[in-house]
Backbone as CSV, one residue per row, in Angstrom:
resi,resn,N_x,N_y,N_z,CA_x,CA_y,CA_z,C_x,C_y,C_z
1,UNK,55.009,196.711,105.385,54.712,197.263,106.696,54.732,198.787,106.641
2,UNK,53.620,199.404,106.962,53.548,200.855,106.969,53.949,201.425,108.319
3,UNK,54.255,202.720,108.313,54.579,203.385,109.570,53.553,204.486,109.842
4,UNK,53.453,204.840,111.099,52.576,205.922,111.528,53.394,206.859,112.407
5,UNK,52.971,208.107,112.472,53.604,209.073,113.366,52.682,209.272,114.555
6,UNK,53.186,208.910,115.737,52.395,208.961,116.956,52.932,210.013,117.909
7,UNK,52.060,210.485,118.780,52.442,211.380,119.853,51.558,211.088,121.046
8,UNK,52.061,211.372,122.236,51.275,211.184,123.458,51.289,212.505,124.201
9,UNK,50.122,212.956,124.635,50.066,214.253,125.304,48.884,214.348,126.252
10,UNK,48.962,215.378,127.082,47.871,215.749,127.972,47.159,216.926,127.325
11,UNK,45.887,216.763,127.019,45.123,217.838,126.399,44.831,218.936,127.416
12,UNK,44.909,220.165,126.976,44.484,221.293,127.805,42.968,221.394,127.644
13,UNK,42.213,221.277,128.742,40.747,221.224,128.625,40.132,222.570,128.262
14,UNK,38.859,222.505,127.912,38.094,223.708,127.594,37.744,224.452,128.883
15,UNK,37.637,225.751,128.817,37.714,226.581,127.615,39.141,226.975,127.248
16,UNK,40.122,226.553,128.051,41.499,226.997,127.864,42.120,226.499,126.557
17,UNK,41.808,225.239,126.189,42.406,224.669,124.988,42.081,225.452,123.735
18,UNK,40.795,225.725,123.521,40.398,226.480,122.324,40.903,227.917,122.369
19,UNK,40.904,228.506,123.550,41.398,229.877,123.689,42.862,229.962,123.251
20,UNK,43.693,229.052,123.733,45.109,229.078,123.356,45.300,228.715,121.883
21,UNK,44.457,227.825,121.367,44.538,227.470,119.951,44.196,228.681,119.076
22,UNK,43.169,229.428,119.463,42.796,230.641,118.715,43.893,231.703,118.807
23,UNK,44.489,231.825,119.988,45.593,232.778,120.152,46.756,232.387,119.246
24,UNK,47.091,231.100,119.233,48.192,230.624,118.394,47.932,230.945,116.929
25,UNK,46.706,230.743,116.498,46.348,231.084,115.111,46.478,232.585,114.869
26,UNK,46.090,233.395,115.853,46.152,234.856,115.683,47.586,235.366,115.561
27,UNK,48.558,234.580,116.054,49.956,234.971,115.925,50.524,234.569,114.564
28,UNK,49.705,233.877,113.764,50.129,233.489,112.423,50.812,232.139,112.355
29,UNK,50.626,231.305,113.378,51.238,229.982,113.367,50.380,229.048,112.515
30,UNK,50.879,228.588,111.362,50.073,227.756,110.471,49.705,226.399,111.058
31,UNK,50.400,225.959,112.106,50.100,224.663,112.716,48.991,224.741,113.751
32,UNK,48.494,225.942,114.039,47.559,226.140,115.150,46.354,225.210,115.118
33,UNK,45.714,225.054,113.970,44.485,224.261,113.920,44.735,222.786,113.633
34,UNK,45.991,222.408,113.463,46.300,221.005,113.235,46.790,220.299,114.481
35,UNK,47.004,221.072,115.545,47.551,220.514,116.780,46.669,220.933,117.952
36,UNK,45.913,220.018,118.548,45.148,220.386,119.741,46.106,220.890,120.828
37,UNK,45.669,221.845,121.616,46.500,222.428,122.672,46.825,221.365,123.709
38,UNK,48.121,221.229,124.030,48.538,220.085,124.832,49.863,220.313,125.547
39,UNK,50.159,219.409,126.469,51.474,219.253,127.077,52.002,217.921,126.559
40,UNK,53.120,217.951,125.866,53.683,216.748,125.258,54.247,215.795,126.308
41,UNK,53.957,214.515,126.120,54.594,213.448,126.895,55.520,212.626,125.996
42,UNK,55.167,212.498,124.716,56.001,211.836,123.710,55.925,212.659,122.437
43,UNK,57.060,213.231,121.991,57.030,214.019,120.752,56.789,213.110,119.548
44,UNK,56.552,213.694,118.370,56.279,212.882,117.178,57.292,211.750,117.033
45,UNK,56.753,210.530,116.940,57.580,209.321,116.936,57.058,208.357,115.875
46,UNK,57.944,207.899,115.006,57.568,206.912,113.984,57.425,205.543,114.629
47,UNK,56.386,204.818,114.240,56.166,203.460,114.737,55.596,202.614,113.602
48,UNK,55.816,201.321,113.684,55.241,200.397,112.713,53.749,200.309,113.005
49,UNK,52.921,200.465,111.982,51.465,200.485,112.167,50.960,199.219,112.850
50,UNK,51.553,198.075,112.519,51.106,196.806,113.095,51.396,196.719,114.596
51,UNK,52.275,197.598,115.104,52.624,197.580,116.533,51.638,198.380,117.380
52,UNK,50.629,198.983,116.759,49.699,199.836,117.491,49.032,199.132,118.682
53,UNK,48.595,197.868,118.574,48.014,197.209,119.753,49.010,197.091,120.917
54,UNK,50.285,196.869,120.621,51.306,196.784,121.667,51.516,198.154,122.299
55,UNK,51.526,199.200,121.463,51.653,200.577,121.957,50.484,200.906,122.876
56,UNK,49.269,200.558,122.443,48.082,200.866,123.245,48.096,200.126,124.582
57,UNK,48.545,198.883,124.584,48.626,198.117,125.839,49.668,198.737,126.771
58,UNK,50.787,199.163,126.209,51.839,199.826,126.996,51.302,201.106,127.630
59,UNK,50.609,201.925,126.856,50.073,203.183,127.378,48.995,202.934,128.430
60,UNK,48.188,201.911,128.230,47.171,201.571,129.237,47.835,201.211,130.563
61,UNK,48.956,200.497,130.504,49.676,200.127,131.727,50.288,201.352,132.397
62,UNK,50.849,202.261,131.599,51.412,203.498,132.156,50.310,204.309,132.837
63,UNK,49.170,204.448,132.173,48.053,205.219,132.747,47.530,204.566,134.018
64,UNK,47.450,203.235,134.027,46.939,202.524,135.212,47.838,202.765,136.418
65,UNK,49.138,202.965,136.179,50.091,203.207,137.269,50.180,204.685,137.656
66,UNK,49.493,205.536,136.929,49.524,206.984,137.185,48.314,207.401,138.004
67,UNK,48.423,208.524,138.664,47.331,209.044,139.481,46.995,210.468,139.058
68,UNK,45.732,210.888,139.215,45.375,212.273,138.900,46.238,213.252,139.697
69,UNK,46.464,214.413,139.117,47.272,215.434,139.777,46.808,216.817,139.348
70,UNK,47.070,217.838,140.171,46.710,219.201,139.779,47.677,219.727,138.729
71,UNK,47.126,220.367,137.712,47.927,220.985,136.651,47.609,222.470,136.652
72,UNK,48.652,223.283,136.586,48.441,224.726,136.528,49.404,225.349,135.539
73,UNK,48.855,226.220,134.697,49.632,226.978,133.713,49.653,228.434,134.145
74,UNK,50.791,229.096,133.935,50.868,230.515,134.277,52.036,231.173,133.557
75,UNK,51.730,232.246,132.827,52.776,233.038,132.197,53.418,232.355,131.008
76,UNK,54.389,233.051,130.422,55.034,232.558,129.211,56.521,232.323,129.429
77,UNK,57.083,231.572,128.515,58.512,231.309,128.467,58.896,231.091,127.014
78,UNK,60.186,230.932,126.763,60.642,230.682,125.398,61.882,229.812,125.414
79,UNK,62.065,229.059,124.343,63.279,228.265,124.157,64.249,228.987,123.217
80,UNK,63.887,230.191,122.756,64.782,230.934,121.869,66.062,231.308,122.613
81,UNK,67.200,231.357,121.989,67.469,231.126,120.565,67.718,229.663,120.201
82,UNK,67.726,228.765,121.190,68.006,227.355,120.917,66.958,226.722,120.007
83,UNK,65.690,227.058,120.243,64.582,226.523,119.454,63.528,227.618,119.323
84,UNK,62.942,227.809,118.130,61.997,228.908,117.909,60.606,228.632,118.467
85,UNK,60.503,228.639,119.801,59.250,228.293,120.476,58.956,229.304,121.579
86,UNK,57.691,229.752,121.637,57.169,230.488,122.791,56.096,229.592,123.391
87,UNK,56.057,229.513,124.715,55.135,228.602,125.367,54.528,229.217,126.618
88,UNK,53.423,228.597,127.064,52.840,228.893,128.368,53.467,227.895,129.339
89,UNK,53.872,228.399,130.487,54.597,227.584,131.453,53.678,226.660,132.252
90,UNK,54.160,225.454,132.502,53.529,224.535,133.446,54.176,224.826,134.794
91,UNK,53.419,225.419,135.725,53.981,225.802,137.024,53.582,224.839,138.145
92,UNK,52.620,223.961,137.861,52.264,222.896,138.789,51.894,221.673,137.959
93,UNK,52.405,220.526,138.356,52.137,219.290,137.621,53.304,218.840,136.766
94,UNK,54.351,219.646,136.701,55.500,219.315,135.855,56.209,218.037,136.268
95,UNK,56.357,217.812,137.574,57.056,216.599,138.016,56.232,215.355,137.678
96,UNK,54.908,215.445,137.756,54.054,214.314,137.363,54.173,214.055,135.866
97,UNK,54.184,215.125,135.053,54.367,214.971,133.604,55.692,214.281,133.308
98,UNK,56.744,214.694,134.018,58.062,214.106,133.806,58.059,212.620,134.161
99,UNK,57.421,212.260,135.265,57.337,210.863,135.684,56.639,210.028,134.611
100,UNK,55.521,210.546,134.088,54.745,209.809,133.087,55.520,209.684,131.775
101,UNK,56.133,210.793,131.315,56.815,210.735,130.023,57.990,209.760,130.049
102,UNK,58.654,209.629,131.195,59.753,208.652,131.306,59.223,207.239,131.129
103,UNK,58.052,206.952,131.673,57.479,205.617,131.553,56.934,205.358,130.146
104,UNK,56.402,206.392,129.515,55.938,206.246,128.128,57.116,205.866,127.230
105,UNK,58.282,206.487,127.456,59.463,206.249,126.617,60.393,205.167,127.173
106,UNK,59.947,204.404,128.145,60.787,203.409,128.800,61.534,202.544,127.782
107,UNK,62.806,202.295,128.072,63.670,201.552,127.144,63.146,200.158,126.824
108,UNK,62.357,199.572,127.720,61.829,198.225,127.479,60.497,198.241,126.731
109,UNK,59.954,199.438,126.469,58.638,199.534,125.841,58.700,199.806,124.344
110,UNK,57.540,199.837,123.693,57.473,200.015,122.234,57.698,201.453,121.770
111,UNK,57.758,202.407,122.700,57.946,203.814,122.324,59.287,204.360,122.834
112,UNK,60.247,203.467,123.048,61.563,203.883,123.536,62.213,204.817,122.527
113,UNK,62.714,205.933,123.039,63.428,206.878,122.177,64.140,207.901,123.036
114,UNK,65.171,208.488,122.450,65.877,209.588,123.093,65.211,210.885,122.655
115,UNK,65.388,211.919,123.470,64.841,213.239,123.138,65.939,214.141,122.590
116,UNK,65.558,215.031,121.688,66.508,215.985,121.123,66.963,216.993,122.171
117,UNK,66.034,217.375,123.063,66.320,218.314,124.141,65.845,217.695,125.455
118,UNK,66.390,218.124,126.605,65.877,217.633,127.888,64.375,217.929,128.014
119,UNK,63.648,217.019,128.641,62.199,217.187,128.777,61.875,218.407,129.627
120,UNK,60.954,219.231,129.127,60.499,220.425,129.836,59.017,220.591,129.528
121,UNK,58.118,220.211,130.443,56.686,220.317,130.141,56.272,221.760,129.886
122,UNK,55.475,221.964,128.844,55.045,223.303,128.444,53.893,223.175,127.452
123,UNK,53.262,224.312,127.131,52.202,224.370,126.121,52.650,225.352,125.047
124,UNK,52.991,224.843,123.879,53.465,225.696,122.786,52.340,226.606,122.299
125,UNK,52.659,227.903,122.149,51.690,228.863,121.614,52.213,229.573,120.370
126,UNK,53.472,229.344,120.019,54.044,229.880,118.784,55.282,229.058,118.460
127,UNK,55.379,228.654,117.178,56.522,227.837,116.770,56.978,228.209,115.364
128,UNK,58.238,228.595,115.263,58.875,228.857,113.964,58.108,229.869,113.109
129,UNK,57.695,230.963,113.731,57.053,232.044,112.983,57.936,233.283,113.099
130,UNK,57.516,234.383,112.509,58.304,235.615,112.526,58.625,236.037,113.959
131,UNK,59.830,236.579,114.160,60.264,236.991,115.494,59.287,237.977,116.138
132,UNK,58.743,238.901,115.335,57.800,239.883,115.882,56.549,239.191,116.416
133,UNK,56.089,238.164,115.711,54.910,237.418,116.154,55.235,236.592,117.397
134,UNK,56.456,236.070,117.459,56.872,235.324,118.648,56.901,236.263,119.854
135,UNK,57.416,237.470,119.655,57.451,238.459,120.741,56.039,238.801,121.202
136,UNK,55.128,238.931,120.226,53.738,239.252,120.546,53.102,238.139,121.384
137,UNK,53.350,236.891,120.998,52.813,235.748,121.754,53.345,235.772,123.186
138,UNK,54.621,236.032,123.329,55.256,236.067,124.648,54.623,237.145,125.520
139,UNK,54.367,238.311,124.932,53.823,239.438,125.695,52.326,239.301,125.957
140,UNK,51.563,238.904,124.943,50.106,238.880,125.077,49.610,237.780,126.013
141,UNK,50.380,236.717,126.173,49.945,235.623,127.041,50.690,235.616,128.378
142,UNK,51.432,236.668,128.651,52.222,236.741,129.891,51.349,236.628,131.139
143,UNK,50.100,237.076,131.073,49.207,237.018,132.231,48.249,235.838,132.177
144,UNK,48.429,234.940,131.194,47.527,233.796,131.066,47.707,232.838,132.239
145,UNK,46.589,232.278,132.697,46.627,231.271,133.740,45.473,230.301,133.577
146,UNK,45.685,229.060,133.962,44.638,228.034,133.913,45.002,226.938,134.902
147,UNK,43.995,226.288,135.462,44.235,225.187,136.388,43.123,224.160,136.241
148,UNK,43.482,222.882,136.396,42.503,221.802,136.327,43.098,220.550,136.959
149,UNK,42.242,219.580,137.198,42.692,218.274,137.689,42.995,217.414,136.474
150,UNK,44.238,217.030,136.320,44.655,216.208,135.177,44.368,214.748,135.510
151,UNK,43.542,214.103,134.696,43.106,212.735,134.998,43.403,211.734,133.881
152,UNK,44.040,212.200,132.792,44.283,211.292,131.677,45.315,211.870,130.715
153,UNK,45.780,211.010,129.808,46.550,211.461,128.654,45.985,210.741,127.441
154,UNK,46.447,211.104,126.246,45.893,210.502,125.039,46.978,210.198,124.017
155,UNK,46.685,209.227,123.165,47.523,208.850,122.035,46.957,209.528,120.796
156,UNK,47.834,210.181,120.041,47.442,210.881,118.819,48.222,210.335,117.635
157,UNK,47.622,210.432,116.442,48.303,210.088,115.200,48.250,211.292,114.272
158,UNK,49.384,211.567,113.636,49.433,212.660,112.670,49.033,212.130,111.303
159,UNK,48.028,212.768,110.692,47.563,212.356,109.379,48.426,212.917,108.266
160,UNK,48.165,212.475,107.043,48.892,212.973,105.866,48.694,214.473,105.676
161,UNK,47.610,215.007,106.250,47.317,216.444,106.155,47.985,217.237,107.279
162,UNK,48.865,216.584,108.066,49.605,217.194,109.186,48.723,217.502,110.393
163,UNK,47.471,217.040,110.383,46.568,217.241,111.521,46.720,216.063,112.479
164,UNK,46.815,216.391,113.769,46.905,215.367,114.812,45.503,214.999,115.279
165,UNK,45.197,213.682,115.287,43.887,213.203,115.696,44.029,212.202,116.846
166,UNK,43.137,212.345,117.812,43.175,211.454,118.974,42.724,210.052,118.585
167,UNK,43.539,209.054,118.949,43.175,207.659,118.728,42.502,207.062,119.952
168,UNK,43.037,207.401,121.131,42.494,206.812,122.356,42.939,207.639,123.551
169,UNK,42.069,207.721,124.542,42.382,208.412,125.790,42.570,207.372,126.891
170,UNK,43.521,207.642,127.790,43.862,206.707,128.864,43.678,207.387,130.208
171,UNK,42.736,206.895,131.000,42.467,207.470,132.320,43.500,206.971,133.321
172,UNK,43.908,207.840,134.207,44.845,207.461,135.251,44.169,206.503,136.232
173,UNK,44.955,205.570,136.746,44.433,204.604,137.702,43.587,203.522,137.059
174,UNK,43.568,203.482,135.728,42.811,202.449,135.020,41.320,202.695,134.973
175,UNK,40.881,203.894,135.348,39.447,204.226,135.308,38.972,204.538,133.902
176,UNK,37.776,205.038,133.827,37.158,205.392,132.554,37.542,206.818,132.166
177,UNK,38.035,207.000,130.947,38.377,208.338,130.459,37.099,209.063,130.073
178,UNK,36.967,210.303,130.534,35.761,211.086,130.254,35.888,211.904,128.988
179,UNK,37.088,212.090,128.511,37.298,212.793,127.244,37.323,214.289,127.392
180,UNK,38.212,214.890,126.654,38.301,216.337,126.563,37.606,216.724,125.272
181,UNK,36.677,217.684,125.296,35.978,218.058,124.069,36.975,218.473,122.985
182,UNK,36.673,218.177,121.713,37.570,218.580,120.647,37.695,220.101,120.598
183,UNK,38.874,220.555,120.201,39.119,221.986,120.092,39.075,222.380,118.641
184,UNK,38.825,223.637,118.424,39.269,224.277,117.239,38.403,224.462,116.048
185,UNK,39.101,224.407,114.943,38.579,224.868,113.668,37.485,223.958,113.129
186,UNK,36.460,224.552,112.539,35.370,223.753,111.999,35.798,222.875,110.832
187,UNK,36.914,223.236,110.135,37.343,222.440,108.990,38.103,221.189,109.411
188,UNK,38.430,221.071,110.695,39.210,219.943,111.183,38.273,218.851,111.672
189,UNK,38.556,217.626,111.286,37.749,216.498,111.753,37.931,216.356,113.258
190,UNK,36.839,216.165,113.961,36.903,216.019,115.424,37.624,214.733,115.780
191,UNK,38.452,214.779,116.849,39.112,213.553,117.290,38.087,212.502,117.698
192,UNK,38.456,211.261,117.512,37.551,210.159,117.799,38.162,209.289,118.887
193,UNK,37.402,208.967,119.911,37.839,208.019,120.939,37.282,206.666,120.600
194,UNK,38.060,205.644,120.924,37.512,204.304,120.724,37.706,203.466,121.927
């Protein structure tokens, strides 16, 4: 039985997603092009590969019980010194993200797990890089803002190359997911919806 590393997140749509991904790369973060810009709902989690259909059914049920909501990003924050992260703040939509992530990780479901830190919705723009670069990210994105109607989340799998690829998108209310265009680097394989 093999294992896979899964994550669940809300993609930041274009043009904001690619813009933040390019900014993250400009700060020298080597993970920039391997991680689509997102708000995490489930951090990297090991799962048995054969359980993927059960995981997908669970996520479909969570999405069907969820409703679209306004999402707004504004300004920067940091988890330093506790964790070496600079992020763009979620200033609207955070309570909806929290509601969804609790259901994704529900103790009775296939993705049950505890978190290392209390859940705090955010968009990482620098992680574990030089302090000067972290300071630059914090300052240069202080005036960043974006807003959109959040209508879905997606399941991602991390490949052996450390790149996260979309496996499936889940529309809120059980509707049809329209998909967020792939972000980023030309050397990265585009995420595939099925």
